[in-house]
PDB file of C-alpha atoms in Angstrom:
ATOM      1  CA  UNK A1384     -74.187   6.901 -91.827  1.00 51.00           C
ATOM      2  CA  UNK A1385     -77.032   9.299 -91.367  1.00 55.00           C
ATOM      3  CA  UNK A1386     -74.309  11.860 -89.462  1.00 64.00           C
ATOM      4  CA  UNK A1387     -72.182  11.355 -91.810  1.00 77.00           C
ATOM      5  CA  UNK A1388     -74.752  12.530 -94.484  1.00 79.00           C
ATOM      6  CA  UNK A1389     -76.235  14.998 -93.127  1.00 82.00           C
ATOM      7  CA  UNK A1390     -72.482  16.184 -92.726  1.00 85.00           C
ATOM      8  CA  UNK A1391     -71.289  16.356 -96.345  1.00 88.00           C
ATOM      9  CA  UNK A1392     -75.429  18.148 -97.206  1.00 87.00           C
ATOM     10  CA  UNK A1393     -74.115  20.774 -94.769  1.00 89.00           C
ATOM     11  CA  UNK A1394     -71.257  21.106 -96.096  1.00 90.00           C
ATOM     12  CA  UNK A1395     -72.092  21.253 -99.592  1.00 92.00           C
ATOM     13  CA  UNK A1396     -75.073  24.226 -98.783  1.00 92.00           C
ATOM     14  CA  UNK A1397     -72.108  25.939 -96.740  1.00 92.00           C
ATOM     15  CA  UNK A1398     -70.148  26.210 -99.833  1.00 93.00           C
ATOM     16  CA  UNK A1399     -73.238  27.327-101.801  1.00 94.00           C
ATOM     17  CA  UNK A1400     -73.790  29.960 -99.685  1.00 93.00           C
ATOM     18  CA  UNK A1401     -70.306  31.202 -99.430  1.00 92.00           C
ATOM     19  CA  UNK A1402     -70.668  31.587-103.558  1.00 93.00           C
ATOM     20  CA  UNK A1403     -73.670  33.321-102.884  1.00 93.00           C
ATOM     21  CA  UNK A1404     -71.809  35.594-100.245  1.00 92.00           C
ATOM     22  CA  UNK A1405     -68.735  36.085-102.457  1.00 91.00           C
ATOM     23  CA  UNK A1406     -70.878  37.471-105.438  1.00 91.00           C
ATOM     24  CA  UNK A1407     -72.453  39.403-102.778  1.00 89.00           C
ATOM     25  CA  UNK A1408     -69.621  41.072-101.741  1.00 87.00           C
ATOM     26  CA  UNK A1409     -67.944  41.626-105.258  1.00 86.00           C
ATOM     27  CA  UNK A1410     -70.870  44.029-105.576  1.00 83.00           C
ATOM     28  CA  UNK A1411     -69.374  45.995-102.522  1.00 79.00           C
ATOM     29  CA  UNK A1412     -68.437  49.402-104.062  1.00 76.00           C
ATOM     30  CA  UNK A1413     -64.531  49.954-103.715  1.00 72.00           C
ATOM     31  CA  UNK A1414     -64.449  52.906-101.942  1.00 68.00           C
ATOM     32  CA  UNK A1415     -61.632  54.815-100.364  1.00 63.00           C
ATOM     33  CA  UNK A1416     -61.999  54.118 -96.790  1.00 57.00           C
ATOM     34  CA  UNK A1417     -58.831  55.956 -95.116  1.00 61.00           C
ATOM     35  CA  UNK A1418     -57.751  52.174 -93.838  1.00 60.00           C
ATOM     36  CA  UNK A1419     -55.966  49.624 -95.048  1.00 59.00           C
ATOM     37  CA  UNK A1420     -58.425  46.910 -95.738  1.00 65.00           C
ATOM     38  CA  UNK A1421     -61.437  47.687 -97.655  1.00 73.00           C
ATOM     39  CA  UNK A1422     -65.015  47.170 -96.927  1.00 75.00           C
ATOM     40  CA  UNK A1423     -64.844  44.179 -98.535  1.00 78.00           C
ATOM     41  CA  UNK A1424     -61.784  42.304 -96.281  1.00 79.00           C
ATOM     42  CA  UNK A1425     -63.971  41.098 -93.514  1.00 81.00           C
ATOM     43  CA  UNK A1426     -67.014  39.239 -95.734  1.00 87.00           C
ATOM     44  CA  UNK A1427     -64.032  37.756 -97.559  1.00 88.00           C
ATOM     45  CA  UNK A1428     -62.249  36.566 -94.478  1.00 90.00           C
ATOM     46  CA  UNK A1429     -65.447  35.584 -93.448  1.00 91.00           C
ATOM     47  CA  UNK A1430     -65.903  33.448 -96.609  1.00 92.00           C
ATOM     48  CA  UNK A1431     -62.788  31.994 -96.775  1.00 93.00           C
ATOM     49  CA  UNK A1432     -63.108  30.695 -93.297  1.00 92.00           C
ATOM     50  CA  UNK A1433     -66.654  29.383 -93.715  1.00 93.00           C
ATOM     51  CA  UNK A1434     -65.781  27.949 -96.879  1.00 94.00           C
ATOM     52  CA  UNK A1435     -62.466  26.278 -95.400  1.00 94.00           C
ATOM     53  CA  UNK A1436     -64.240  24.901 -92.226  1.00 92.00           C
ATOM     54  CA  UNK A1437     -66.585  23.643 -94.612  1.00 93.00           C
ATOM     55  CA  UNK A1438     -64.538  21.453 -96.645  1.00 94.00           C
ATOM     56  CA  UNK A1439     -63.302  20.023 -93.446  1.00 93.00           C
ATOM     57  CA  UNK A1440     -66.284  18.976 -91.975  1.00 90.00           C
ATOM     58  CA  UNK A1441     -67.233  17.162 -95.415  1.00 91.00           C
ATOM     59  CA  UNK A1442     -63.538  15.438 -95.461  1.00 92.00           C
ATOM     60  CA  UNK A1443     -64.114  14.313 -91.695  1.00 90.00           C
ATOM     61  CA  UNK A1444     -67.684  12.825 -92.773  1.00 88.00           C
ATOM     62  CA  UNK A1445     -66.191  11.069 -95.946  1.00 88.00           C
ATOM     63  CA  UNK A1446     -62.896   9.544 -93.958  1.00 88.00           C
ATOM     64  CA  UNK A1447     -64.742   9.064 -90.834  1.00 78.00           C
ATOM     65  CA  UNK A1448     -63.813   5.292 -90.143  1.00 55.00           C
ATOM     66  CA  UNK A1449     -66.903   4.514 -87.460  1.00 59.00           C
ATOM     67  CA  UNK A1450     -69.388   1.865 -88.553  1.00 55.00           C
ATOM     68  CA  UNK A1451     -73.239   3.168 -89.165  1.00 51.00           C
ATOM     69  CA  UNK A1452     -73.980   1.143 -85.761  1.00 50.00           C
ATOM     70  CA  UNK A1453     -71.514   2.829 -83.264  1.00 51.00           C
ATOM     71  CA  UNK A1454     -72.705   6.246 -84.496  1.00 49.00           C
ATOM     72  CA  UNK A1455     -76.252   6.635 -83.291  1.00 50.00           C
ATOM     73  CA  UNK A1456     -79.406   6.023 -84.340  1.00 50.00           C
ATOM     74  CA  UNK A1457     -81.011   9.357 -85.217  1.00 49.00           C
ATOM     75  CA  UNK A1458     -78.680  11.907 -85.561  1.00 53.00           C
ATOM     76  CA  UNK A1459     -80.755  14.244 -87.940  1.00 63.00           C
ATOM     77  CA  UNK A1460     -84.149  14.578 -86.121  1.00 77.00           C
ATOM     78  CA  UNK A1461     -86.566  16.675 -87.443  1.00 82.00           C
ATOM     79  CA  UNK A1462     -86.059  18.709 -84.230  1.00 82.00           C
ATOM     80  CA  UNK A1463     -82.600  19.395 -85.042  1.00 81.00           C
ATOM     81  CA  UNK A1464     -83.220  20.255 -88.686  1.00 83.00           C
ATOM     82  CA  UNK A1465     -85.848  22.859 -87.026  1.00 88.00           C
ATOM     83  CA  UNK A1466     -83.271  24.411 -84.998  1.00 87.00           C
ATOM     84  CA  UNK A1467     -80.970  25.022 -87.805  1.00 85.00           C
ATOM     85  CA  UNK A1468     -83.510  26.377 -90.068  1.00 89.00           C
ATOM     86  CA  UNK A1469     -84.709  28.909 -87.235  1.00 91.00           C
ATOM     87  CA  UNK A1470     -81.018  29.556 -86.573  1.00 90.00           C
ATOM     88  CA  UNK A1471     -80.861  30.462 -90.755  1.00 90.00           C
ATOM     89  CA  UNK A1472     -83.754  32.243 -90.527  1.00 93.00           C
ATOM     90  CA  UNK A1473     -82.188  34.224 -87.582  1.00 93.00           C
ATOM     91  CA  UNK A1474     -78.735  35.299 -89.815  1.00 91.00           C
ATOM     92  CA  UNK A1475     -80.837  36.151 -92.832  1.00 92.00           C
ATOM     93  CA  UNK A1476     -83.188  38.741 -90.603  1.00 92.00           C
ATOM     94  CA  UNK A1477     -79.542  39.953 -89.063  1.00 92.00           C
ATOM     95  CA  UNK A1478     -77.669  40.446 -92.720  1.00 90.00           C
ATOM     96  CA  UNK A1479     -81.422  42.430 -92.909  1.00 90.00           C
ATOM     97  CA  UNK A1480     -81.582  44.307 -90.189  1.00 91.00           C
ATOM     98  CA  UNK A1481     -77.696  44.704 -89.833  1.00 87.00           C
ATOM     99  CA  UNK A1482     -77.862  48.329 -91.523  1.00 87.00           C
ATOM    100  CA  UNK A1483     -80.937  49.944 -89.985  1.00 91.00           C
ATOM    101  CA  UNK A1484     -81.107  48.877 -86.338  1.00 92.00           C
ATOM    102  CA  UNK A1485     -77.330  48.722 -85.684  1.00 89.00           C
ATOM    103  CA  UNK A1486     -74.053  46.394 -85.244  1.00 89.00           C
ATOM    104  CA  UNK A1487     -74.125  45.936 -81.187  1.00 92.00           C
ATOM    105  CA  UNK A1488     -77.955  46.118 -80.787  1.00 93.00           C
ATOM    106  CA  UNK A1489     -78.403  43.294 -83.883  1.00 94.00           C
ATOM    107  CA  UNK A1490     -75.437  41.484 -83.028  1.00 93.00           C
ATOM    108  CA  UNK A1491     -76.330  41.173 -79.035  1.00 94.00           C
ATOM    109  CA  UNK A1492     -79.963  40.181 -79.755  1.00 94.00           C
ATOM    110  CA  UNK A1493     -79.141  37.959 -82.803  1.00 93.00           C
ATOM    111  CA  UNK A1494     -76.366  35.978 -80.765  1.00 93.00           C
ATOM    112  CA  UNK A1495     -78.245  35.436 -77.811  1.00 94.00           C
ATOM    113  CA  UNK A1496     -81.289  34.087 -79.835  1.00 93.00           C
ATOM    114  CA  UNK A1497     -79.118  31.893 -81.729  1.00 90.00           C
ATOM    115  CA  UNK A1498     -77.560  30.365 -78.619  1.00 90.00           C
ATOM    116  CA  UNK A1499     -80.841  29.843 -77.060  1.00 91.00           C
ATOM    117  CA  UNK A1500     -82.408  28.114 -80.375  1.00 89.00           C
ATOM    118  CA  UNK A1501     -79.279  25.974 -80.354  1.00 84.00           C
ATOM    119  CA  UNK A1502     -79.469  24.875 -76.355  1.00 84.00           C
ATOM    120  CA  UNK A1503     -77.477  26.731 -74.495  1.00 87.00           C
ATOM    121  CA  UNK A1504     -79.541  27.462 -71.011  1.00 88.00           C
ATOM    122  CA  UNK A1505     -76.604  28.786 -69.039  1.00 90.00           C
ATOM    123  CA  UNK A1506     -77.598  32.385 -68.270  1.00 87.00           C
ATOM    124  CA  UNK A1507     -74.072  33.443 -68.165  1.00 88.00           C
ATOM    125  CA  UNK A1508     -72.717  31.869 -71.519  1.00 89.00           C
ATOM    126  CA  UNK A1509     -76.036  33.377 -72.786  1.00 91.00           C
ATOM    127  CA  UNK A1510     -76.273  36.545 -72.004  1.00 90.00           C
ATOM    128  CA  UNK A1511     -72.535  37.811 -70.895  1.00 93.00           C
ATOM    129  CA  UNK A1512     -70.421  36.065 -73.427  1.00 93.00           C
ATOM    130  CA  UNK A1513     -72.521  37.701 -76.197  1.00 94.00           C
ATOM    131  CA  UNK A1514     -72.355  41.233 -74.499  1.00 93.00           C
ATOM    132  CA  UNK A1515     -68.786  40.764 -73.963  1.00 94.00           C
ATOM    133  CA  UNK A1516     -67.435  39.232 -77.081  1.00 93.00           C
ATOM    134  CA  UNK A1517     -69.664  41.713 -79.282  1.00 93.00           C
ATOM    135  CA  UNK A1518     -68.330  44.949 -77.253  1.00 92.00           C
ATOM    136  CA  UNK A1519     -65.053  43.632 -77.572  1.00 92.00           C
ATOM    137  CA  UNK A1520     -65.048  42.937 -81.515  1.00 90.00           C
ATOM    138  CA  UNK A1521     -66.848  46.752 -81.318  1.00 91.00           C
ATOM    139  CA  UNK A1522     -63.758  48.274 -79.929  1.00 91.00           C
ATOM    140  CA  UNK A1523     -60.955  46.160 -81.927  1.00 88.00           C
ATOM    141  CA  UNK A1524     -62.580  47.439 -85.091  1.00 84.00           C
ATOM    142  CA  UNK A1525     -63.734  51.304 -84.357  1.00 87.00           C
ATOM    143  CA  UNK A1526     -60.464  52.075 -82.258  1.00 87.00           C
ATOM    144  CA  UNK A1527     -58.191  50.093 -83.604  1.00 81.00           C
ATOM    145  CA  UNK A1528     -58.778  49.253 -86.992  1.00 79.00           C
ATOM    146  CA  UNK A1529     -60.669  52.298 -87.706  1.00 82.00           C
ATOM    147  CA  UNK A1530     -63.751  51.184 -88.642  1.00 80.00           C
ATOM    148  CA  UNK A1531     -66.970  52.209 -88.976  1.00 81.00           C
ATOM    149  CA  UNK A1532     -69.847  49.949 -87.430  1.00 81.00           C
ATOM    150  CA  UNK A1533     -73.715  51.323 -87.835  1.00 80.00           C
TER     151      UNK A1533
END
């Protein structure tokens, strides 16, 4: 029961903060960008897939059949509340910093921190997934999409 909980709270702060992020990005200025999608198109993809995922995870909690007993005793320690608030901590300090110190710079650090404060110890998932995926996503959007990352 206390997964299942804990679940539906998530959930239900996820969907706050995509309203939060939505208003956000309505104040995004409209600009001509010389693409196709404005600056706007990615935070609302974003959104919409948070906010979708979201949902989900709150309909598996509600229709999840397993009995309190079978799902484990202690599911939301304080230790794993902890994580998750460092980890929030972690994306508000990269929305922050984002701008000023750069998208790969930012993006490397902030992913490798936030797979370390959620457990992953496998130097190659920790350092060379993040390096990879984040060059990768780098290229799609400056060469092929045409655009611009700080």
């Amino acid at each position: 029961m206390i997964g299942r909980r804990a679940d539906v709270w998530l959930g239900l702060v996820l969907l706050a903060f995509c309203g939060v992020a939505g208003w956000w990005t309505l104040r995004i200025p409209s600009v001509g960008t010389g693409t196709a999608a404005g600056p706007s198109f990615v935070p609302w993809i974003m959104i919409a897939g948070i906010a979708i995922l979201s949902v989900a995870m709150m309909l598996r909690a509600l229709l999840h059949a397993t009995p309190a007993a079978a799902e484990g005793q202690g599911a939301t320690s304080r230790a794993t509340l902890l994580r998750l608030g460092v980890f929030v901590v972690l994306l508000v300090a990269y929305a922050g910093l984002f701008l000023s110190v750069g998208y790969l710079t930012t993006t490397i650090v902030v992913f490798i921190a936030g797979m370390f404060v959620l457990g992953e110890r496998n130097w190659l998932f920790l350092v060379v997934l993040p390096a990879v995926l984040t060059g990768a996503i780098y290229f799609v959007f400056t060469q092929f999409l045409g655009v611009w990352l700080p």
